[in-house]
PDB file of C-alpha atoms in Angstrom:
ATOM      1  CA  MET A   1     -25.951  19.186 -12.230  1.00 52.00           C
ATOM      2  CA  ASN A   2     -29.081  17.655  -9.749  1.00 66.00           C
ATOM      3  CA  GLU A   3     -30.028  18.368  -6.762  1.00 88.00           C
ATOM      4  CA  LEU A   4     -27.052  16.069  -4.080  1.00 95.00           C
ATOM      5  CA  ALA A   5     -28.959  13.694  -1.545  1.00 97.00           C
ATOM      6  CA  PRO A   6     -28.514  13.770   2.044  1.00 97.00           C
ATOM      7  CA  GLY A   7     -25.062  11.197   2.913  1.00 98.00           C
ATOM      8  CA  LEU A   8     -21.828  10.690   3.502  1.00 98.00           C
ATOM      9  CA  TYR A   9     -19.697  11.338  -0.787  1.00 98.00           C
ATOM     10  CA  VAL A  10     -15.628  10.396  -0.454  1.00 98.00           C
ATOM     11  CA  VAL A  11     -14.306  11.988  -2.972  1.00 97.00           C
ATOM     12  CA  ALA A  12     -10.952  12.122  -3.977  1.00 96.00           C
ATOM     13  CA  THR A  13      -8.515  15.426  -3.890  1.00 95.00           C
ATOM     14  CA  PRO A  14      -5.246  16.016  -6.286  1.00 95.00           C
ATOM     15  CA  ILE A  15      -2.119  13.170  -4.777  1.00 94.00           C
ATOM     16  CA  GLY A  16      -0.173  17.482  -6.112  1.00 90.00           C
ATOM     17  CA  ASN A  17      -1.861  18.527  -8.944  1.00 93.00           C
ATOM     18  CA  LEU A  18      -4.908  20.609  -8.326  1.00 91.00           C
ATOM     19  CA  GLY A  19      -5.659  19.887 -12.233  1.00 93.00           C
ATOM     20  CA  ASP A  20      -7.031  17.016 -11.642  1.00 95.00           C
ATOM     21  CA  LEU A  21      -9.601  17.570  -9.175  1.00 95.00           C
ATOM     22  CA  SER A  22     -12.611  16.727 -10.827  1.00 95.00           C
ATOM     23  CA  GLU A  23     -15.814  19.265 -11.629  1.00 96.00           C
ATOM     24  CA  ARG A  24     -18.426  16.665  -8.886  1.00 96.00           C
ATOM     25  CA  ALA A  25     -15.794  16.561  -6.830  1.00 97.00           C
ATOM     26  CA  ALA A  26     -15.571  20.329  -6.253  1.00 96.00           C
ATOM     27  CA  THR A  27     -19.382  20.412  -6.588  1.00 97.00           C
ATOM     28  CA  VAL A  28     -19.578  18.338  -3.462  1.00 97.00           C
ATOM     29  CA  LEU A  29     -17.827  20.099  -1.318  1.00 97.00           C
ATOM     30  CA  ARG A  30     -18.905  23.274  -2.210  1.00 96.00           C
ATOM     31  CA  GLU A  31     -22.532  22.060  -1.541  1.00 96.00           C
ATOM     32  CA  ALA A  32     -20.927  20.074   1.661  1.00 97.00           C
ATOM     33  CA  SER A  33     -22.237  21.605   4.978  1.00 96.00           C
ATOM     34  CA  LEU A  34     -19.384  19.840   6.294  1.00 97.00           C
ATOM     35  CA  ILE A  35     -15.832  18.860   5.097  1.00 97.00           C
ATOM     36  CA  ALA A  36     -13.383  16.101   7.163  1.00 96.00           C
ATOM     37  CA  ALA A  37      -9.939  15.655   6.859  1.00 93.00           C
ATOM     38  CA  GLU A  38      -6.991  14.546   7.867  1.00 90.00           C
ATOM     39  CA  ASP A  39      -5.024  17.847   7.651  1.00 89.00           C
ATOM     40  CA  THR A  40      -6.581  20.631   7.896  1.00 90.00           C
ATOM     41  CA  ARG A  41      -4.422  22.867   6.617  1.00 89.00           C
ATOM     42  CA  VAL A  42      -3.671  20.559   3.746  1.00 87.00           C
ATOM     43  CA  LEU A  43      -8.300  21.109   3.567  1.00 91.00           C
ATOM     44  CA  ARG A  44      -7.660  25.182   2.620  1.00 91.00           C
ATOM     45  CA  THR A  45      -5.601  25.497  -0.141  1.00 90.00           C
ATOM     46  CA  LEU A  46      -8.288  23.071  -2.023  1.00 92.00           C
ATOM     47  CA  ALA A  47     -11.123  25.169  -0.011  1.00 93.00           C
ATOM     48  CA  ARG A  48      -9.886  27.781  -1.311  1.00 93.00           C
ATOM     49  CA  ARG A  49     -10.079  26.625  -4.719  1.00 92.00           C
ATOM     50  CA  VAL A  50     -14.287  25.542  -5.062  1.00 95.00           C
ATOM     51  CA  GLU A  51     -14.530  28.691  -2.273  1.00 95.00           C
ATOM     52  CA  THR A  52     -17.119  25.906  -0.394  1.00 95.00           C
ATOM     53  CA  SER A  53     -18.327  28.081   3.364  1.00 94.00           C
ATOM     54  CA  ALA A  54     -18.339  24.491   4.291  1.00 96.00           C
ATOM     55  CA  THR A  55     -17.429  23.485   7.876  1.00 96.00           C
ATOM     56  CA  ALA A  56     -13.742  21.491   8.021  1.00 95.00           C
ATOM     57  CA  LEU A  57     -13.427  19.396  10.381  1.00 95.00           C
ATOM     58  CA  SER A  58     -10.543  17.626  11.520  1.00 93.00           C
ATOM     59  CA  LEU A  59     -10.443  13.375  11.044  1.00 93.00           C
ATOM     60  CA  THR A  60      -7.557  11.923  12.623  1.00 91.00           C
ATOM     61  CA  GLU A  61      -6.114   8.320  13.996  1.00 89.00           C
ATOM     62  CA  HIS A  62      -6.321   9.415  17.124  1.00 92.00           C
ATOM     63  CA  ASN A  63      -9.581  11.223  17.427  1.00 93.00           C
ATOM     64  CA  VAL A  64     -11.604   9.312  14.792  1.00 92.00           C
ATOM     65  CA  GLU A  65     -14.168   7.949  17.663  1.00 93.00           C
ATOM     66  CA  ALA A  66     -15.008  10.779  18.767  1.00 95.00           C
ATOM     67  CA  ARG A  67     -14.773  12.936  15.823  1.00 95.00           C
ATOM     68  CA  ILE A  68     -18.130  10.215  14.233  1.00 95.00           C
ATOM     69  CA  PRO A  69     -20.662  10.800  16.245  1.00 96.00           C
ATOM     70  CA  ARG A  70     -20.653  14.815  14.994  1.00 96.00           C
ATOM     71  CA  LEU A  71     -19.958  13.293  11.593  1.00 96.00           C
ATOM     72  CA  LEU A  72     -22.844  11.146  11.106  1.00 97.00           C
ATOM     73  CA  GLU A  73     -25.551  14.179  12.291  1.00 97.00           C
ATOM     74  CA  ALA A  74     -24.949  16.522   9.756  1.00 97.00           C
ATOM     75  CA  ALA A  75     -25.263  13.411   7.306  1.00 98.00           C
ATOM     76  CA  ARG A  76     -28.294  12.608   8.265  1.00 97.00           C
ATOM     77  CA  GLU A  77     -28.744  16.328   6.637  1.00 95.00           C
ATOM     78  CA  GLY A  78     -26.869  17.622   4.250  1.00 97.00           C
ATOM     79  CA  VAL A  79     -23.764  16.830   2.747  1.00 98.00           C
ATOM     80  CA  VAL A  80     -20.609  15.628   4.563  1.00 98.00           C
ATOM     81  CA  ALA A  81     -17.578  15.287   2.617  1.00 98.00           C
ATOM     82  CA  LEU A  82     -14.774  12.653   4.131  1.00 97.00           C
ATOM     83  CA  THR A  83     -11.421  13.671   1.755  1.00 96.00           C
ATOM     84  CA  SER A  84      -7.903  12.924   2.015  1.00 91.00           C
ATOM     85  CA  ASP A  85      -4.975  14.672   2.433  1.00 89.00           C
ATOM     86  CA  ALA A  86      -3.795  13.373  -0.851  1.00 91.00           C
ATOM     87  CA  GLY A  87      -5.518  10.543  -3.072  1.00 94.00           C
ATOM     88  CA  THR A  88      -8.484   8.428  -2.529  1.00 94.00           C
ATOM     89  CA  PRO A  89      -9.555   8.412   1.272  1.00 93.00           C
ATOM     90  CA  VAL A  90      -9.907   5.135   2.613  1.00 91.00           C
ATOM     91  CA  ILE A  91      -5.994   3.850   1.280  1.00 88.00           C
ATOM     92  CA  ALA A  92      -3.185   4.810   4.462  1.00 82.00           C
ATOM     93  CA  ASP A  93      -5.881   7.513   6.278  1.00 84.00           C
ATOM     94  CA  PRO A  94      -7.994   7.296   9.666  1.00 86.00           C
ATOM     95  CA  GLY A  95     -11.526   7.677   7.168  1.00 90.00           C
ATOM     96  CA  GLY A  96     -12.028   4.047   7.048  1.00 92.00           C
ATOM     97  CA  ARG A  97     -13.788   3.545  10.328  1.00 93.00           C
ATOM     98  CA  ALA A  98     -16.267   6.735   9.913  1.00 95.00           C
ATOM     99  CA  VAL A  99     -17.209   4.730   6.165  1.00 97.00           C
ATOM    100  CA  GLU A 100     -18.102   2.063   7.971  1.00 96.00           C
ATOM    101  CA  ALA A 101     -20.016   4.159  10.690  1.00 96.00           C
ATOM    102  CA  ALA A 102     -22.167   5.532   8.129  1.00 97.00           C
ATOM    103  CA  HIS A 103     -22.628   2.507   6.530  1.00 98.00           C
ATOM    104  CA  ASP A 104     -23.813   0.493  10.375  1.00 97.00           C
ATOM    105  CA  ALA A 105     -26.143   4.090  11.611  1.00 97.00           C
ATOM    106  CA  GLY A 106     -28.147   3.027   7.442  1.00 98.00           C
ATOM    107  CA  ILE A 107     -26.739   6.743   6.147  1.00 98.00           C
ATOM    108  CA  PRO A 108     -25.594   6.206   2.334  1.00 98.00           C
ATOM    109  CA  VAL A 109     -22.481   6.290   1.307  1.00 98.00           C
ATOM    110  CA  PHE A 110     -21.606   7.964  -1.723  1.00 98.00           C
ATOM    111  CA  ALA A 111     -18.523   7.611  -4.249  1.00 97.00           C
ATOM    112  CA  VAL A 112     -16.347  10.647  -5.344  1.00 97.00           C
ATOM    113  CA  ALA A 113     -13.783   9.360  -8.247  1.00 96.00           C
ATOM    114  CA  GLY A 114     -10.035   9.869  -8.880  1.00 95.00           C
ATOM    115  CA  PRO A 115      -6.682  10.554  -8.113  1.00 95.00           C
ATOM    116  CA  SER A 116      -5.269   7.928  -6.300  1.00 96.00           C
ATOM    117  CA  ALA A 117      -1.069   7.051  -5.974  1.00 95.00           C
ATOM    118  CA  LEU A 118      -2.031   3.949  -5.701  1.00 95.00           C
ATOM    119  CA  ALA A 119      -3.711   3.430  -8.303  1.00 95.00           C
ATOM    120  CA  ALA A 120      -1.594   6.289 -10.850  1.00 96.00           C
ATOM    121  CA  ALA A 121       1.529   4.723  -9.736  1.00 97.00           C
ATOM    122  CA  VAL A 122       0.604   0.469 -10.875  1.00 96.00           C
ATOM    123  CA  SER A 123      -0.240   2.032 -13.449  1.00 96.00           C
ATOM    124  CA  VAL A 124       3.262   3.565 -15.406  1.00 96.00           C
ATOM    125  CA  ALA A 125       4.679   0.774 -13.144  1.00 96.00           C
ATOM    126  CA  GLY A 126       4.323  -1.997 -15.736  1.00 94.00           C
ATOM    127  CA  PHE A 127       3.830  -4.769 -13.918  1.00 94.00           C
ATOM    128  CA  GLY A 128       0.048  -5.821 -14.254  1.00 84.00           C
ATOM    129  CA  GLY A 129      -2.206  -4.797 -11.687  1.00 80.00           C
ATOM    130  CA  SER A 130      -4.573  -7.649 -11.754  1.00 85.00           C
ATOM    131  CA  ASP A 131      -3.289  -9.934  -9.037  1.00 91.00           C
ATOM    132  CA  LEU A 132      -1.794  -6.788  -6.062  1.00 94.00           C
ATOM    133  CA  HIS A 133      -1.093  -6.857  -3.033  1.00 95.00           C
ATOM    134  CA  PHE A 134      -1.302  -3.595  -1.195  1.00 96.00           C
ATOM    135  CA  LEU A 135       0.603  -3.149   2.274  1.00 96.00           C
ATOM    136  CA  GLY A 136      -0.007   0.891   3.025  1.00 94.00           C
ATOM    137  CA  PHE A 137       3.593   1.749   4.839  1.00 94.00           C
ATOM    138  CA  LEU A 138       4.835  -0.768   5.888  1.00 95.00           C
ATOM    139  CA  PRO A 139       6.284  -1.105   8.746  1.00 94.00           C
ATOM    140  CA  ARG A 140       9.567   1.328  10.924  1.00 91.00           C
ATOM    141  CA  GLY A 141      11.896  -2.299  12.491  1.00 90.00           C
ATOM    142  CA  GLN A 142      13.353  -4.253   9.666  1.00 90.00           C
ATOM    143  CA  GLY A 143      12.770  -7.970  10.500  1.00 88.00           C
ATOM    144  CA  GLU A 144       8.898  -6.949  11.281  1.00 92.00           C
ATOM    145  CA  ARG A 145       9.276  -4.707   7.325  1.00 93.00           C
ATOM    146  CA  ARG A 146      11.176  -8.201   6.021  1.00 91.00           C
ATOM    147  CA  ARG A 147       8.619 -10.820   7.338  1.00 88.00           C
ATOM    148  CA  ARG A 148       5.692  -8.017   5.806  1.00 93.00           C
ATOM    149  CA  LEU A 149       7.038  -8.474   2.337  1.00 93.00           C
ATOM    150  CA  ALA A 150       7.920 -11.894   2.561  1.00 88.00           C
ATOM    151  CA  ALA A 151       4.857 -13.339   3.846  1.00 87.00           C
ATOM    152  CA  ALA A 152       2.813 -11.037   1.163  1.00 92.00           C
ATOM    153  CA  ALA A 153       4.848 -11.730  -1.475  1.00 91.00           C
ATOM    154  CA  GLY A 154       3.883 -15.113  -1.735  1.00 83.00           C
ATOM    155  CA  THR A 155       0.080 -13.842  -1.474  1.00 86.00           C
ATOM    156  CA  ALA A 156       0.072 -12.005  -5.075  1.00 92.00           C
ATOM    157  CA  GLN A 157       2.524 -11.041  -8.366  1.00 92.00           C
ATOM    158  CA  VAL A 158       2.327  -7.751  -7.074  1.00 96.00           C
ATOM    159  CA  LEU A 159       3.276  -5.231  -4.233  1.00 97.00           C
ATOM    160  CA  VAL A 160       2.520  -1.418  -3.575  1.00 97.00           C
ATOM    161  CA  PHE A 161       3.401   0.978  -0.506  1.00 97.00           C
ATOM    162  CA  PHE A 162       4.310   4.137   0.179  1.00 96.00           C
ATOM    163  CA  GLU A 163       7.240   5.655   1.788  1.00 96.00           C
ATOM    164  CA  SER A 164       8.526   8.174   3.359  1.00 95.00           C
ATOM    165  CA  PRO A 165      11.637   9.649   1.539  1.00 96.00           C
ATOM    166  CA  ARG A 166      14.176   9.142   4.461  1.00 95.00           C
ATOM    167  CA  ARG A 167      12.372   5.876   5.088  1.00 96.00           C
ATOM    168  CA  LEU A 168      12.994   5.125   1.009  1.00 97.00           C
ATOM    169  CA  ALA A 169      16.720   3.110   1.365  1.00 97.00           C
ATOM    170  CA  ALA A 170      16.073   1.909   4.032  1.00 97.00           C
ATOM    171  CA  ALA A 171      12.627   0.528   2.650  1.00 97.00           C
ATOM    172  CA  LEU A 172      14.504  -1.197  -0.112  1.00 98.00           C
ATOM    173  CA  ASP A 173      17.558  -2.628   0.723  1.00 96.00           C
ATOM    174  CA  ASP A 174      14.572  -5.089   2.593  1.00 95.00           C
ATOM    175  CA  VAL A 175      12.278  -5.458  -0.567  1.00 96.00           C
ATOM    176  CA  ALA A 176      16.087  -7.104  -2.234  1.00 94.00           C
ATOM    177  CA  GLY A 177      17.331  -8.457   0.667  1.00 90.00           C
ATOM    178  CA  ALA A 178      14.044 -10.152   1.199  1.00 89.00           C
ATOM    179  CA  LEU A 179      12.639 -11.341  -2.220  1.00 92.00           C
ATOM    180  CA  ASP A 180      15.861 -11.580  -3.895  1.00 88.00           C
ATOM    181  CA  ASP A 181      15.915  -8.451  -5.658  1.00 94.00           C
ATOM    182  CA  PRO A 182      13.192  -7.946  -7.885  1.00 95.00           C
ATOM    183  CA  PRO A 183      12.307  -4.923 -10.434  1.00 96.00           C
ATOM    184  CA  ALA A 184      10.858  -2.754  -8.473  1.00 98.00           C
ATOM    185  CA  VAL A 185       9.235   1.054  -9.783  1.00 98.00           C
ATOM    186  CA  VAL A 186      10.133   4.313  -7.616  1.00 98.00           C
ATOM    187  CA  CYS A 187       7.151   6.913  -8.442  1.00 98.00           C
ATOM    188  CA  ARG A 188       7.703  10.604  -6.610  1.00 97.00           C
ATOM    189  CA  GLU A 189       6.395  13.396  -6.761  1.00 96.00           C
ATOM    190  CA  LEU A 190       3.485  12.036  -8.465  1.00 96.00           C
ATOM    191  CA  THR A 191       2.260  14.274 -11.029  1.00 96.00           C
ATOM    192  CA  LYS A 192       4.399  17.005  -9.751  1.00 94.00           C
ATOM    193  CA  VAL A 193       6.940  19.036 -11.438  1.00 93.00           C
ATOM    194  CA  HIS A 194       9.323  16.908 -10.541  1.00 93.00           C
ATOM    195  CA  GLU A 195       7.812  13.998 -11.030  1.00 96.00           C
ATOM    196  CA  GLU A 196       9.155  10.568 -11.500  1.00 97.00           C
ATOM    197  CA  ALA A 197       9.176   6.558 -12.067  1.00 97.00           C
ATOM    198  CA  VAL A 198      12.210   4.865 -12.284  1.00 98.00           C
ATOM    199  CA  ARG A 199      12.141   1.392 -12.362  1.00 97.00           C
ATOM    200  CA  GLY A 200      15.062  -1.143 -11.327  1.00 97.00           C
ATOM    201  CA  ARG A 201      16.708  -3.304  -9.499  1.00 97.00           C
ATOM    202  CA  ALA A 202      15.724  -2.933  -5.669  1.00 97.00           C
ATOM    203  CA  SER A 203      19.244  -2.597  -4.887  1.00 97.00           C
ATOM    204  CA  GLU A 204      20.481   0.140  -7.662  1.00 98.00           C
ATOM    205  CA  LEU A 205      16.524   1.844  -6.472  1.00 98.00           C
ATOM    206  CA  ALA A 206      18.476   1.947  -2.524  1.00 98.00           C
ATOM    207  CA  GLU A 207      21.671   3.973  -3.599  1.00 97.00           C
ATOM    208  CA  ARG A 208      20.212   5.792  -5.857  1.00 97.00           C
ATOM    209  CA  TYR A 209      17.644   7.640  -3.447  1.00 97.00           C
ATOM    210  CA  ARG A 210      19.524   7.161  -0.590  1.00 95.00           C
ATOM    211  CA  GLU A 211      19.455  11.084  -0.128  1.00 94.00           C
ATOM    212  CA  THR A 212      15.163  12.261  -1.877  1.00 95.00           C
ATOM    213  CA  ARG A 213      12.471  14.278  -1.296  1.00 93.00           C
ATOM    214  CA  GLY A 214       8.983  14.261  -1.159  1.00 92.00           C
ATOM    215  CA  GLU A 215       6.460  10.895  -1.471  1.00 90.00           C
ATOM    216  CA  CYS A 216       6.467   7.997  -3.034  1.00 96.00           C
ATOM    217  CA  THR A 217       5.628   4.577  -3.717  1.00 97.00           C
ATOM    218  CA  VAL A 218       6.749   2.067  -4.989  1.00 98.00           C
ATOM    219  CA  VAL A 219       5.780  -1.328  -6.779  1.00 98.00           C
ATOM    220  CA  VAL A 220       7.278  -3.926  -6.723  1.00 97.00           C
ATOM    221  CA  ASP A 221       7.495  -7.005  -9.786  1.00 96.00           C
ATOM    222  CA  VAL A 222       7.103 -10.251  -6.973  1.00 93.00           C
ATOM    223  CA  ARG A 223       5.894 -12.841 -10.225  1.00 88.00           C
ATOM    224  CA  GLY A 224       9.347 -14.471 -10.212  1.00 79.00           C
ATOM    225  CA  TRP A 225       9.597 -14.476  -5.723  1.00 78.00           C
ATOM    226  CA  ALA A 226       6.281 -15.718  -5.708  1.00 64.00           C
ATOM    227  CA  ALA A 227       6.405 -18.145  -7.854  1.00 58.00           C
ATOM    228  CA  GLY A 228      10.024 -19.511  -6.195  1.00 65.00           C
ATOM    229  CA  SER A 229       8.606 -19.889  -2.820  1.00 65.00           C
ATOM    230  CA  ASP A 230       7.889 -22.879  -3.370  1.00 67.00           C
ATOM    231  CA  GLU A 231      11.077 -24.452  -3.964  1.00 74.00           C
ATOM    232  CA  ARG A 232      12.822 -22.725  -1.426  1.00 74.00           C
ATOM    233  CA  GLU A 233       9.795 -24.335   1.160  1.00 76.00           C
ATOM    234  CA  LEU A 234      11.319 -27.576  -0.427  1.00 81.00           C
ATOM    235  CA  ARG A 235      14.496 -27.281   0.013  1.00 81.00           C
ATOM    236  CA  ALA A 236      13.713 -25.400   3.967  1.00 81.00           C
ATOM    237  CA  TYR A 237      12.539 -28.313   4.568  1.00 85.00           C
ATOM    238  CA  LEU A 238      15.276 -30.901   3.731  1.00 88.00           C
ATOM    239  CA  ALA A 239      18.305 -28.846   5.159  1.00 87.00           C
ATOM    240  CA  GLU A 240      15.640 -28.710   8.264  1.00 88.00           C
ATOM    241  CA  MET A 241      15.641 -32.830   8.303  1.00 89.00           C
ATOM    242  CA  ARG A 242      19.235 -33.027   6.972  1.00 89.00           C
ATOM    243  CA  GLU A 243      20.184 -31.073  10.167  1.00 87.00           C
ATOM    244  CA  ALA A 244      17.805 -33.068  12.591  1.00 89.00           C
ATOM    245  CA  GLY A 245      19.679 -36.554  11.056  1.00 88.00           C
ATOM    246  CA  ALA A 246      16.839 -37.718   8.743  1.00 91.00           C
ATOM    247  CA  ARG A 247      18.084 -40.382   5.497  1.00 91.00           C
ATOM    248  CA  ARG A 248      17.737 -38.601   2.040  1.00 92.00           C
ATOM    249  CA  SER A 249      15.613 -41.516   0.799  1.00 91.00           C
ATOM    250  CA  ALA A 250      13.216 -40.853   3.557  1.00 92.00           C
ATOM    251  CA  ALA A 251      13.415 -37.455   4.251  1.00 90.00           C
ATOM    252  CA  ALA A 252      12.541 -37.103   0.198  1.00 90.00           C
ATOM    253  CA  SER A 253       9.377 -39.938   0.706  1.00 92.00           C
ATOM    254  CA  ALA A 254       8.613 -37.443   3.624  1.00 90.00           C
ATOM    255  CA  ALA A 255       8.883 -34.777   1.106  1.00 87.00           C
ATOM    256  CA  ALA A 256       6.768 -35.794  -1.798  1.00 86.00           C
ATOM    257  CA  ARG A 257       3.820 -35.824   0.841  1.00 85.00           C
ATOM    258  CA  ARG A 258       4.240 -32.592   2.020  1.00 82.00           C
ATOM    259  CA  PHE A 259       5.290 -30.521  -1.428  1.00 75.00           C
ATOM    260  CA  GLY A 260       2.595 -32.713  -3.524  1.00 74.00           C
ATOM    261  CA  VAL A 261       6.301 -33.285  -5.500  1.00 76.00           C
ATOM    262  CA  SER A 262       7.170 -35.903  -7.310  1.00 84.00           C
ATOM    263  CA  ARG A 263      10.232 -38.390  -4.714  1.00 88.00           C
ATOM    264  CA  ALA A 264      12.955 -37.582  -7.233  1.00 88.00           C
ATOM    265  CA  GLU A 265      12.905 -33.930  -7.011  1.00 83.00           C
ATOM    266  CA  ALA A 266      12.547 -33.948  -4.049  1.00 86.00           C
ATOM    267  CA  TYR A 267      16.057 -36.138  -3.711  1.00 88.00           C
ATOM    268  CA  ASP A 268      17.254 -33.768  -6.012  1.00 88.00           C
ATOM    269  CA  ALA A 269      16.595 -30.997  -4.192  1.00 86.00           C
ATOM    270  CA  TRP A 270      18.770 -32.447  -0.663  1.00 91.00           C
ATOM    271  CA  PRO A 271      21.329 -30.288   0.275  1.00 86.00           C
ATOM    272  CA  GLU A 272      24.928 -31.259  -1.197  1.00 75.00           C
ATOM    273  CA  ASP A 273      27.523 -30.299   0.549  1.00 62.00           C
ATOM    274  CA  LYS A 274      26.355 -33.165   2.526  1.00 44.00           C
ATOM    275  CA  GLU A 275      24.596 -35.953   2.400  1.00 40.00           C
TER     276      GLU A 275
END
């Protein structure tokens, strides 16, 4: 391999199976003077494997701003590697601010591609991956979590999110409740000995994973939900008009203009329990 140019190297690391570390990634880690990682304890195993003498620098959500100057100073003169605890950096970790700072400082940024739980999960889910929305980790509160899911489902055909085993069942319950129980795939322990990708309705998967272990990536097929979102909004609008005392004929005319549908379609969507 040619001598590495100074700069910040964004290095993808294994998400479970150490055999997935690329030869190029190993070379960069060996040549680096500094390796930034969210958890330096996780980094030690990788450092021993590639036999690097680089200094490990902890880069967390709480210290990233304070550590960036040191990282940039080293990257101006030599090779600095930015890694993740597992997978490709900057995907649901604080490395993004370091990359942005390197660009702002005119420091070259290089991608060392490799493992990604996001890409791996999409590849085995079977829902397609040309129109997806990655949510990272979902909010912890149920209300906020459901709102986030519903908003995202209106903009994409496939949703992907990371979740801890402790909150997995609750998250799947909310997927079922907010999105009409869509098909989903739970990818657990990807590339590890007990790897599994289980497909089913969100409610079924919630029951299956009431108690589980291992980090999980969830892929949700919202193609059917997104296709019906306009109809749901139309019916909700007409229901509000009815509650406000509007007549069916006038409400249908207003709804047709608002939603771009025919007056007859809007008229038929009027709630049937009351005239």
